[in-house]
Short mmCIF file of C-alpha atoms in Angstrom, two decimals:
data_model
loop_
_atom_site.label_atom_id
_atom_site.label_comp_id
_atom_site.label_asym_id
_atom_site.label_seq_id
_atom_site.Cartn_x
_atom_site.Cartn_y
_atom_site.Cartn_z
CA MET X 1 -20.01 70.94 6.55
CA ILE X 2 -17.09 72.93 8.22
CA ALA X 3 -17.30 76.71 7.63
CA ASN X 4 -14.23 78.71 10.22
CA ALA X 5 -16.05 80.59 12.65
CA PHE X 6 -17.42 79.73 16.55
CA THR X 7 -19.81 78.43 17.84
CA CYS X 8 -19.18 77.16 21.25
CA THR X 9 -21.31 74.70 23.79
CA GLY X 10 -20.53 73.35 27.13
CA PRO X 11 -19.24 70.51 28.02
CA TYR X 12 -22.04 67.49 28.01
CA ALA X 13 -22.13 66.67 31.75
CA ILE X 14 -21.08 63.06 33.09
CA LEU X 15 -22.40 62.96 36.47
CA LEU X 16 -20.46 61.00 38.79
CA LEU X 17 -22.19 58.48 41.74
CA LEU X 18 -25.40 59.30 41.74
CA GLY X 19 -24.43 62.37 41.63
CA VAL X 20 -27.79 63.39 40.74
CA LYS X 21 -29.43 61.97 43.87
CA ARG X 22 -28.09 64.99 46.92
CA THR X 23 -30.59 65.17 48.57
CA GLU X 24 -29.01 68.90 49.62
CA ASN X 25 -30.28 70.20 46.10
CA ARG X 26 -33.11 67.50 45.29
CA SER X 27 -35.09 70.72 44.92
CA GLN X 28 -33.15 71.80 42.16
CA LEU X 29 -32.48 68.62 40.47
CA PRO X 30 -34.70 66.83 37.77
CA ILE X 31 -35.55 64.01 40.28
CA PRO X 32 -39.74 63.04 40.41
CA GLU X 33 -40.32 62.83 44.24
CA LYS X 34 -42.66 60.13 43.25
CA GLY X 35 -41.95 57.16 40.88
CA ARG X 36 -40.17 53.97 40.67
CA CYS X 37 -36.28 53.60 40.40
CA ALA X 38 -34.19 51.17 38.97
CA ILE X 39 -30.41 51.01 40.34
CA SER X 40 -27.63 49.52 37.97
CA CYS X 41 -23.95 48.68 38.04
CA SER X 42 -22.28 48.91 35.13
CA LYS X 43 -18.62 48.47 36.07
CA THR X 44 -17.25 46.38 38.87
CA PHE X 45 -16.28 48.88 41.67
CA SER X 46 -12.27 48.68 43.00
CA LYS X 47 -12.55 48.06 47.74
CA GLU X 48 -11.60 51.82 47.78
CA GLU X 49 -14.10 53.06 44.82
CA TYR X 50 -16.48 51.18 46.45
CA GLY X 51 -15.69 52.91 50.24
CA SER X 52 -15.29 55.92 48.66
CA PHE X 53 -19.10 55.26 47.23
CA VAL X 54 -20.47 54.04 50.28
CA GLN X 55 -19.11 57.16 51.92
CA TRP X 56 -20.58 59.97 49.94
CA ALA X 57 -23.52 58.46 50.39
CA SER X 58 -23.63 57.91 53.82
CA GLN X 59 -23.43 61.70 53.80
CA ASN X 60 -25.69 62.43 50.86
CA LEU X 61 -28.77 59.92 50.43
CA THR X 62 -31.53 59.11 52.86
CA THR X 63 -31.74 56.24 54.70
CA GLU X 64 -33.86 54.61 52.12
CA GLU X 65 -31.49 55.05 48.34
CA PHE X 66 -28.44 54.33 51.14
CA MET X 67 -30.39 50.96 52.26
CA ALA X 68 -30.93 49.60 48.58
CA ILE X 69 -27.03 49.90 47.90
CA PRO X 70 -25.62 46.41 47.63
CA SER X 71 -23.11 44.79 49.41
CA TRP X 72 -19.23 45.16 48.33
CA LYS X 73 -19.08 41.03 47.93
CA ASP X 74 -22.59 41.38 45.71
CA ILE X 75 -21.61 44.53 43.49
CA SER X 76 -18.50 42.34 42.33
CA GLU X 77 -20.54 40.43 40.44
CA TRP X 78 -22.99 42.74 39.28
CA PRO X 79 -21.91 45.06 36.35
CA GLY X 80 -24.29 44.99 33.94
CA LYS X 81 -27.40 44.40 35.61
CA ILE X 82 -29.76 45.48 37.52
CA VAL X 83 -29.63 45.56 41.50
CA GLY X 84 -31.87 46.93 43.18
CA ALA X 85 -34.81 49.36 43.11
CA CYS X 86 -35.98 51.52 44.87
CA ASP X 87 -40.19 53.11 45.15
CA TYR X 88 -40.62 56.62 45.10
CA THR X 89 -44.62 56.23 45.61
CA SER X 90 -44.41 55.78 48.60
CA ARG X 91 -40.68 57.09 49.84
CA LYS X 92 -39.52 52.89 50.63
CA ARG X 93 -37.27 51.18 50.16
CA ASN X 94 -38.25 48.11 47.81
CA ASP X 95 -36.95 44.78 47.57
CA LEU X 96 -33.19 44.16 46.46
CA VAL X 97 -33.34 41.73 43.66
CA LEU X 98 -30.43 39.89 42.40
CA ALA X 99 -29.23 40.25 38.58
CA ASP X 100 -29.46 36.29 38.09
CA GLY X 101 -33.27 37.48 39.10
CA ASP X 102 -32.89 35.69 42.62
CA GLU X 103 -35.10 37.88 45.26
CA ARG X 104 -34.25 39.13 48.77
CA GLY X 105 -37.26 39.58 50.75
CA GLY X 106 -39.80 39.56 48.65
CA LYS X 107 -40.71 40.31 44.59
CA VAL X 108 -40.66 43.18 43.00
CA ASN X 109 -43.28 44.16 40.01
CA TRP X 110 -41.10 44.16 36.79
CA ASP X 111 -43.91 44.57 34.60
CA GLU X 112 -45.25 48.19 35.80
CA GLY X 113 -41.00 49.13 33.92
CA TYR X 114 -39.42 52.21 35.94
CA ASP X 115 -39.18 55.81 35.99
CA TYR X 116 -35.58 56.90 35.54
CA TRP X 117 -32.55 54.54 36.63
CA TRP X 118 -29.43 55.49 38.71
CA ASP X 119 -26.56 53.51 38.07
CA LEU X 120 -23.57 52.93 40.66
CA SER X 121 -21.25 54.11 38.73
CA GLN X 122 -21.50 57.04 36.66
CA VAL X 123 -25.57 58.36 35.02
CA VAL X 124 -25.22 60.00 31.51
CA ALA X 125 -27.14 63.33 32.18
CA PHE X 126 -29.31 64.58 29.73
CA ASP X 127 -31.79 67.57 30.82
CA HIS X 128 -34.59 64.95 32.21
CA PRO X 129 -34.26 61.70 34.19
CA ILE X 130 -33.47 58.65 31.29
CA PRO X 131 -37.40 56.91 30.94
CA CYS X 132 -37.63 53.43 31.04
CA ARG X 133 -41.24 53.51 31.68
CA GLY X 134 -42.11 50.41 29.30
CA ASP X 135 -39.50 49.91 27.63
CA VAL X 136 -37.26 47.49 30.49
CA GLY X 137 -35.81 43.61 30.13
CA MET X 138 -36.09 41.90 32.68
CA TRP X 139 -32.93 42.17 35.04
CA GLN X 140 -30.92 44.27 32.07
CA LEU X 141 -30.05 47.73 31.30
CA PRO X 142 -32.88 48.64 28.45
CA SER X 143 -30.87 49.58 25.17
CA THR X 144 -30.56 52.86 25.00
CA LEU X 145 -29.41 53.82 28.46
CA ALA X 146 -26.65 50.64 27.98
CA SER X 147 -25.64 51.52 24.79
CA HIS X 148 -24.14 55.17 26.72
CA VAL X 149 -23.01 53.60 29.88
CA THR X 150 -20.93 51.46 27.59
CA SER X 151 -20.08 54.50 25.71
CA VAL X 152 -18.98 56.04 28.66
CA ASP X 153 -17.04 52.93 30.09
CA ARG X 154 -15.22 52.90 26.53
CA LEU X 155 -14.06 55.76 26.78
CA ALA X 156 -13.06 56.06 30.09
CA ARG X 157 -10.85 53.42 29.38
CA SER X 158 -9.00 54.83 26.26
CA VAL X 159 -7.22 57.37 27.69
CA GLY X 160 -3.85 55.80 27.93
CA GLU X 161 -4.26 53.80 24.71
CA ARG X 162 -2.50 54.13 21.88
CA ILE X 163 -4.20 55.24 18.69
CA ALA X 164 -2.12 52.67 16.42
CA SER X 165 -4.71 53.67 13.37
CA SER X 166 -7.58 55.58 11.84
CA GLU X 167 -9.80 52.61 13.05
CA THR X 168 -9.27 53.27 15.84
CA ALA X 169 -9.55 57.05 16.20
CA ALA X 170 -13.02 56.51 14.04
CA GLU X 171 -14.53 54.38 16.90
CA LEU X 172 -14.11 56.30 20.10
CA PHE X 173 -15.70 59.22 17.55
CA ARG X 174 -18.54 56.90 17.10
CA LEU X 175 -18.89 56.32 20.81
CA ALA X 176 -18.74 60.38 21.21
CA ILE X 177 -20.35 61.12 18.47
CA PRO X 178 -24.32 60.79 20.31
CA VAL X 179 -23.83 63.92 22.47
CA ALA X 180 -24.48 66.31 19.64
CA GLY X 181 -27.79 64.59 18.66
CA GLU X 182 -28.84 65.12 15.34
CA ASN X 183 -26.79 68.14 14.96
CA GLU X 184 -22.80 68.48 13.53
CA GLY X 185 -20.25 68.11 16.15
CA PHE X 186 -16.18 68.91 16.27
CA PHE X 187 -14.21 66.97 18.32
CA VAL X 188 -10.48 66.59 19.56
CA LEU X 189 -9.55 63.52 20.45
CA PRO X 190 -5.89 65.03 22.32
CA MET X 191 -2.73 62.29 22.52
CA ASN X 192 0.80 62.91 23.15
CA GLU X 193 4.09 62.41 21.63
CA SER X 194 3.83 58.13 22.05
CA ARG X 195 0.16 58.57 20.38
CA ARG X 196 -1.32 57.83 23.63
CA VAL X 197 -4.51 59.10 24.58
CA LEU X 198 -4.47 61.76 27.12
CA ALA X 199 -8.35 62.04 27.11
CA GLU X 200 -11.72 61.53 25.17
CA PRO X 201 -12.89 63.42 22.14
CA VAL X 202 -13.10 66.67 23.13
CA LEU X 203 -16.67 67.87 21.41
CA VAL X 204 -15.21 71.81 20.88
CA SER X 205 -18.10 73.15 19.32
CA ILE X 206 -21.78 72.04 17.59
CA GLY X 207 -23.97 73.26 14.46
CA ASP X 208 -27.43 72.70 12.51
CA SER X 209 -27.72 69.50 11.02
CA SER X 210 -25.40 69.94 8.02
CA THR X 211 -22.81 72.25 9.16
CA THR X 212 -20.95 73.08 12.18
CA THR X 213 -18.30 76.13 12.75
CA VAL X 214 -15.07 75.86 13.99
CA ASP X 215 -12.71 78.30 16.01
CA PRO X 216 -9.39 76.61 15.08
CA SER X 217 -7.70 78.30 18.09
CA GLU X 218 -10.49 76.35 20.55
CA VAL X 219 -9.07 72.99 18.75
CA PHE X 220 -5.96 73.50 19.63
CA SER X 221 -6.93 75.17 23.05
CA ALA X 222 -8.44 71.83 23.98
CA ALA X 223 -5.14 69.83 22.92
CA LEU X 224 -2.77 72.10 25.03
CA GLN X 225 -4.91 72.04 28.03
CA VAL X 226 -3.93 68.69 28.00
CA GLY X 227 -0.30 68.61 26.77
CA ALA X 228 -0.98 66.99 23.66
CA LYS X 229 1.72 66.87 21.48
CA ALA X 230 -0.67 65.14 18.98
CA ILE X 231 -4.07 65.46 17.30
CA VAL X 232 -6.97 64.03 15.36
CA VAL X 233 -10.16 65.64 14.43
CA ALA X 234 -13.09 63.98 13.56
CA HIS X 235 -17.19 65.62 12.97
CA ASN X 236 -20.11 63.72 11.97
CA HIS X 237 -21.76 64.17 9.00
CA PRO X 238 -25.75 63.51 10.52
CA SER X 239 -26.69 63.15 6.19
CA GLY X 240 -25.06 59.98 6.34
CA ASP X 241 -22.79 61.03 3.54
CA ILE X 242 -19.12 61.19 4.19
CA ARG X 243 -17.88 62.95 1.28
CA PRO X 244 -15.96 65.78 1.98
CA SER X 245 -16.84 69.38 1.40
CA ALA X 246 -14.28 72.38 0.29
CA GLN X 247 -14.35 73.14 3.58
CA ASP X 248 -13.62 70.23 4.71
CA TYR X 249 -10.73 70.11 3.08
CA GLU X 250 -9.79 73.72 3.35
CA LEU X 251 -10.08 73.29 7.26
CA THR X 252 -7.69 70.37 7.77
CA ASP X 253 -5.48 72.27 5.16
CA GLN X 254 -5.37 75.14 8.24
CA LEU X 255 -5.46 72.50 11.07
CA LYS X 256 -2.34 70.94 9.90
CA ARG X 257 -0.41 74.24 9.11
CA LEU X 258 -1.40 75.85 11.80
CA GLY X 259 -0.09 72.09 14.34
CA THR X 260 2.34 72.58 12.30
CA LYS X 261 3.74 76.38 13.86
CA ILE X 262 2.76 75.38 17.28
CA GLY X 263 4.17 72.27 17.64
CA VAL X 264 0.66 69.91 18.07
CA GLU X 265 1.10 67.54 14.46
CA VAL X 266 -2.94 67.09 13.71
CA LEU X 267 -2.72 63.17 12.67
CA ASP X 268 -6.14 62.76 10.89
CA HIS X 269 -9.06 64.91 10.03
CA LEU X 270 -11.96 62.07 10.16
CA ILE X 271 -15.77 62.17 8.77
CA VAL X 272 -17.60 59.90 10.66
CA SER X 273 -21.61 58.53 10.51
CA GLY X 274 -22.86 55.81 11.87
CA GLU X 275 -20.71 52.58 10.80
CA GLN X 276 -18.90 54.85 7.59
CA TRP X 277 -15.90 57.58 8.59
CA CYS X 278 -13.36 58.83 6.12
CA VAL X 279 -10.50 60.69 6.08
CA VAL X 280 -10.13 64.09 5.13
CA GLU X 281 -7.66 64.44 2.64
CA ARG X 282 -6.56 65.27 -0.90
CA ASN X 283 -5.69 62.91 -3.53
#
């Protein structure tokens, strides 16, 4: 259910390149001084990206952390894998472990699990490090983190993609909606005149488990900030019932009228819940 008022939350942060480990801010970060950390890699770096990362890491990571970073030759082969481990109980580097299970310089006790994770390409930031103790699969990211990493990567790759159908838009919203948790969230997907994606779906409002309030000015502000000429909007129904409410129809009509006036075409309003979705349109 959608109401035409305004409730706004700040964007959910995606921290790039181990930003959670900046040593100068360590005391302000929710990273334990003790504990076991697994290092993973969710994408293949270009040589330029890898060089920039190493330069950043040399200035911001501890010696132990920096030494655990794999080489360019190795990292190019490791997307989606655990590539190393650090033991912060002793504040020493643990042994680097290859994705195929081979080990360098000793043995890592994988059965103990890990307290938190780094990812060399991107970390989805929650209120605390992602706990993994007791939930670690051999050589693979735990499913909870892997799904987030996969979603983030797919959304990042959607920029520039042409949205040829409502189904494609629904797929992108399905990946973005988990940031709303168990609440209803309202999202905007901005596109150019050729219906190519200009930015990942933007969360413009979040409510409770059964409703969220939307200010149309926030919807179009998110679109105009990136020069959009067309948008698809969507919200989720945590209940699982994707039938539109009367308010959903009213908001759709309002957004389409306003969009026509300001030159931003509202192509679709979708309701997405799990694998189900529908277009909010009057028969």
